Every structure is written in C-alpha cells, then in structure tokens.
Amino acid sequence: MRTQVGIIGAGPAGLLLSHLLHLRGIDSVVLETRTREQIESTIRAGVLEQGTMDLLTEAGVGARMKAEGALHHGFELAFEGKRRRIDLTGLTGHSITVYAQHEVIKDLVAARVAADGALRFGVSETSLHGIDTDKPSIRYRHEGEACELQCDFVIGCDGSQGVSRASIPQALRRDFERVYPFGWFGILCEGPPSSDELIYARHDRGFALISTRSANVQRMYFQCDPKDSVDNWSDDRIWAELHARVDSHDGHHVADGKIFQKNIVGMRSFVSATMQYGRLFLAGDAAHIVPPTGAKGMNLAVADVRLLTKALNAFYVENRMDLLDGYSKTALKRIWRAEHFSYWMTSMMHRIEGASPFEQQLQVAELEYVTTSRSAATVMAENYVGVAVPQD
Ligand code: PHB
C-alpha cells in the first residue's frame, strides 16, 4: 500500500495531523497498536490553550469542545491557608478550555471516520525502513497479515515508548531527562464542582489540584509516592487528604463526591533533540514529556502538528523542503519554554522530600510574588495560556 504521509500513533497528534493534511488534499494512513475503544477511554489531562482550541476549530472538530468544554478565565493558587487568583484573561487577553483529552480523541476519530480516512487499529510489530532515503516505509502486522506502507514521510506520534524515536540513530540524538521523585494520584468523582476555577494547592503535606470535567463529574489530583498503589487509598483516606491540603482559612472546602476512578502517574520531563532524521519527524510525546503541572502535554503535541502541517503543505504545494528541514529547531523553542514552565511550576508547588525549611520558605516566597506582582503573574499567565512563545 502507498500513501503520502505514514503516521504512527492515533493520539491527538497523529489524528489531528491526519485530519489537517486531509483538509489540504494530502493523503495519510494512521497506524495504532491499541483499539479504538482503548484510545477513546484512556484518561489524560484536559486543559486546552487558545491556540489548541483554534486549531481544533480550524480542523472542523471544535463543536463539542465549544459546547461541552468549560471556558476558564483564570485559576487559583492556594498556599498557606489562602487562595489567590491568576487572572489569565485580564493579564493576557486569552483563556483556556477544560475539555478532556479522550473527548478530543473521540471528536478526531469521528472526523477521520466520516471523511473515510485510513485508520488501522490493533497493528503490531511496527518497524521503520529507509527513513534516510526519500522512499521510507513502515512494516507492520494487521489482522494477522504482514503489511507494508510506502510513503514520502513518516511521522512518529507513537508516544514515549513507541518505535519511532528509537529509529533515529542514537549517535545523532540527545535525550534530556529529569525524573521527579513523586507522582500524582488522580480521581474522577461524581459530584458538584468545588470551585468555578482550577485550584493548584501547595501544602506541607504535598501538592493538590482541583479540576473539573462537567457540572457533575470532577477531576482531582494529589501528590503521592509514584510507587504507591491505589489499593492503599480508601475513599475516606483520599477525601481526608484532599481536605487537609486544599481547604482554606476563608471557609472554602473541597466538595466530596462518589469516586469512580483512581490512578497514579509518575512525573517526568524529557526532550529528544533532534526530533527528525531523514524522512522521519517526531511529534508529541514521542519527542517530549512534561510533568502535568503546567497542563502543557497535549498543547505541545498540537503545536508540533501545526508546524508539521505547514511544512508538509509547503513541500507538496511548493516543493519546498526548508520548513521540514527546520522543523526540529523551530519546534524545540516552544518545547523548551514549556519544559521550563512545567518544571518551574512543579518545583514551586510540590513537597520536595528532604527540602530544608529555608527551601520551603522560598517556595512560599515565590507564590507570594506571582500572586501579588502583576509582572510575575503575567509571566505565569502567558506561559499557562501558551502565548509566551509566538504562534509558529
Ligand atoms: C486535568 O483536568 O486533568 C488537569 C488540569 C490541569 C493540569 C493537569 C491536569 O495542570
């Protein structure tokens, strides 16, 4: 089989790229190891920057996001028993939407299916060939058959454990990594929102985050040992911990609900440079990981896709290679900004085991500063809404 662009991975990056290329008359095939049901139910984060919302809207998949997502104009930072607001819209003119990643995936899959897009689920034994030539191919197994997809370009959107990044020779690639000694315990519960806006809380017991999914489903997290097990956490113990960390002096407290999902995720910062080799280009988690504190993961994947769409379009319409050649360099500017922001927010908000009282006071001093200085708050806000790096 032949296509123009072979895409490995049906996450937000792969699906969105495939759809944007289709809208420009460029053919692609998306290969995914998991089933459609699996990708549509994997629980991930859910904050969309303005630029992400705009690109989803441009792709024609923004209707449900607009109707069901919640537009937020600010968020709160809780520390030392008080809560202070970061006025995103007032400081930057932009806002964010809270809309779960798997809902974005459902919208994108529906759009690809409606457009008769080629999407292969449940593939295995994927391998890349000839990526250093102008006739690359992807071999894989699908429904018991050995298949080969010949293409002009291979785009690796297959996450941090996928085959794509590993296909770039180690000698040409450098990995930058930081593993954090804590994780996030996440819950989904039925119940009313605790607050109109997200609350990021720093507490001596550890970080907590109050987020939302809808009027009656809430998403909350608290810092935990990444090696802990959800079985050690009864519902009562979870609520006690969230109350201890988030309830504030002004009488505000977290609204309990019926917990129906619990999970623990580790936290890691990671960048692969380069993000390209010959006719292979990486996008999203295949090339970079951020801890979830800055809510940047999916937004970075979408920003990569914006660049790749433009670069592939320039190749097919104007026979230009320059945007593809410069892809990694351009993408890495936004990525490193987001890496720093996510690391900074993570370091300011989490309990660091072994931190001295002096270091703990520095965290509080920094929170005081970003919540009282307009300049400092603007730095936080423009990074959060995603305009700290101009639209590429
Ligand atoms: C979420 O709602 O899942 C969420 C929100 C903000 C974050 C991370 C996750 O920073």
Coordinates of N, CA and C in Angstrom, one line a residue, residues 2 4 6 8 126-139 148-155 163-164 166-169 276-281 321:
R2 N 0.4 2.3 -0.6 CA 1.1 3.6 -0.7 C 0.3 4.7 -0.2
Q4 N 0.9 9.3 1.0 CA 1.9 10.3 1.1 C 2.6 10.4 2.4
G6 N 2.8 8.6 6.2 CA 2.5 7.5 7.1 C 2.6 8.0 8.5
I8 N 2.4 7.2 12.6 CA 2.4 6.1 13.6 C 1.8 6.7 14.9
T126 N 5.4 -3.1 14.4 CA 5.7 -1.9 13.6 C 7.2 -1.7 13.5
S127 N 7.7 -1.5 12.3 CA 9.1 -1.1 12.1 C 9.2 -0.1 10.9
L128 N 10.3 0.7 11.1 CA 10.5 1.7 10.0 C 11.7 1.3 9.2
H129 N 11.5 1.6 7.9 CA 12.6 1.3 6.9 C 12.9 2.4 6.0
G130 N 14.2 2.6 5.6 CA 14.5 3.6 4.6 C 14.2 5.0 5.0
I131 N 14.2 5.3 6.3 CA 13.9 6.7 6.6 C 15.0 7.7 6.2
D132 N 16.2 7.2 5.9 CA 17.3 8.1 5.5 C 17.3 8.1 3.9
T133 N 16.2 7.6 3.3 CA 16.1 7.7 1.8 C 14.8 8.5 1.5
D134 N 14.5 8.8 0.3 CA 13.2 9.5 0.0 C 12.1 8.5 -0.3
K135 N 12.3 7.3 0.0 CA 11.2 6.3 -0.1 C 11.1 5.5 1.2
P136 N 10.7 6.1 2.3 CA 10.6 5.3 3.5 C 9.4 4.4 3.5
S137 N 9.4 3.4 4.4 CA 8.2 2.6 4.5 C 8.1 2.1 6.0
I138 N 6.8 1.7 6.2 CA 6.5 1.2 7.6 C 6.0 -0.2 7.4
R139 N 6.6 -1.2 8.1 CA 6.1 -2.6 8.1 C 5.4 -2.8 9.4
E148 N 3.0 -3.7 4.4 CA 4.0 -2.6 4.2 C 3.3 -1.4 3.6
L149 N 3.6 -0.2 4.3 CA 3.1 1.0 3.8 C 4.2 1.9 3.3
Q150 N 4.2 2.2 2.0 CA 5.2 3.0 1.4 C 4.7 4.5 1.4
C151 N 5.6 5.4 1.8 CA 5.2 6.8 1.9 C 6.3 7.7 1.5
D152 N 6.0 9.0 1.5 CA 7.0 10.0 1.3 C 7.7 10.4 2.6
F153 N 6.8 10.4 3.7 CA 7.3 10.8 5.0 C 6.7 9.9 6.1
V154 N 7.4 9.7 7.2 CA 6.9 9.0 8.3 C 6.8 10.0 9.5
I155 N 5.7 10.1 10.1 CA 5.6 11.0 11.3 C 5.3 10.1 12.5
V163 N 8.1 3.1 18.6 CA 9.3 2.7 17.9 C 9.9 3.8 17.2
S164 N 9.2 4.9 17.0 CA 9.7 6.0 16.1 C 11.0 6.6 16.6
A166 N 13.2 5.6 18.7 CA 14.2 4.6 18.7 C 14.8 4.4 17.3
S167 N 14.1 4.8 16.3 CA 14.6 4.6 14.9 C 15.6 5.7 14.5
I168 N 15.7 6.8 15.3 CA 16.8 7.8 15.0 C 18.1 7.2 15.6
P169 N 19.1 7.1 14.8 CA 20.4 6.6 15.4 C 20.8 7.3 16.7
Q276 N 14.0 14.9 14.3 CA 13.8 14.5 12.9 C 15.1 13.8 12.5
Y277 N 14.9 12.9 11.5 CA 16.1 12.2 10.9 C 15.6 11.8 9.5
G278 N 16.3 12.3 8.5 CA 15.9 11.9 7.1 C 14.4 12.2 6.9
R279 N 13.6 11.2 6.5 CA 12.2 11.5 6.3 C 11.3 11.1 7.5
L280 N 11.9 11.0 8.7 CA 11.1 10.7 9.9 C 11.1 12.0 10.7
F281 N 9.9 12.4 11.2 CA 9.7 13.5 12.1 C 8.9 13.1 13.3
M321 N 11.5 22.3 0.8 CA 11.9 21.4 1.9 C 12.3 22.2 3.2

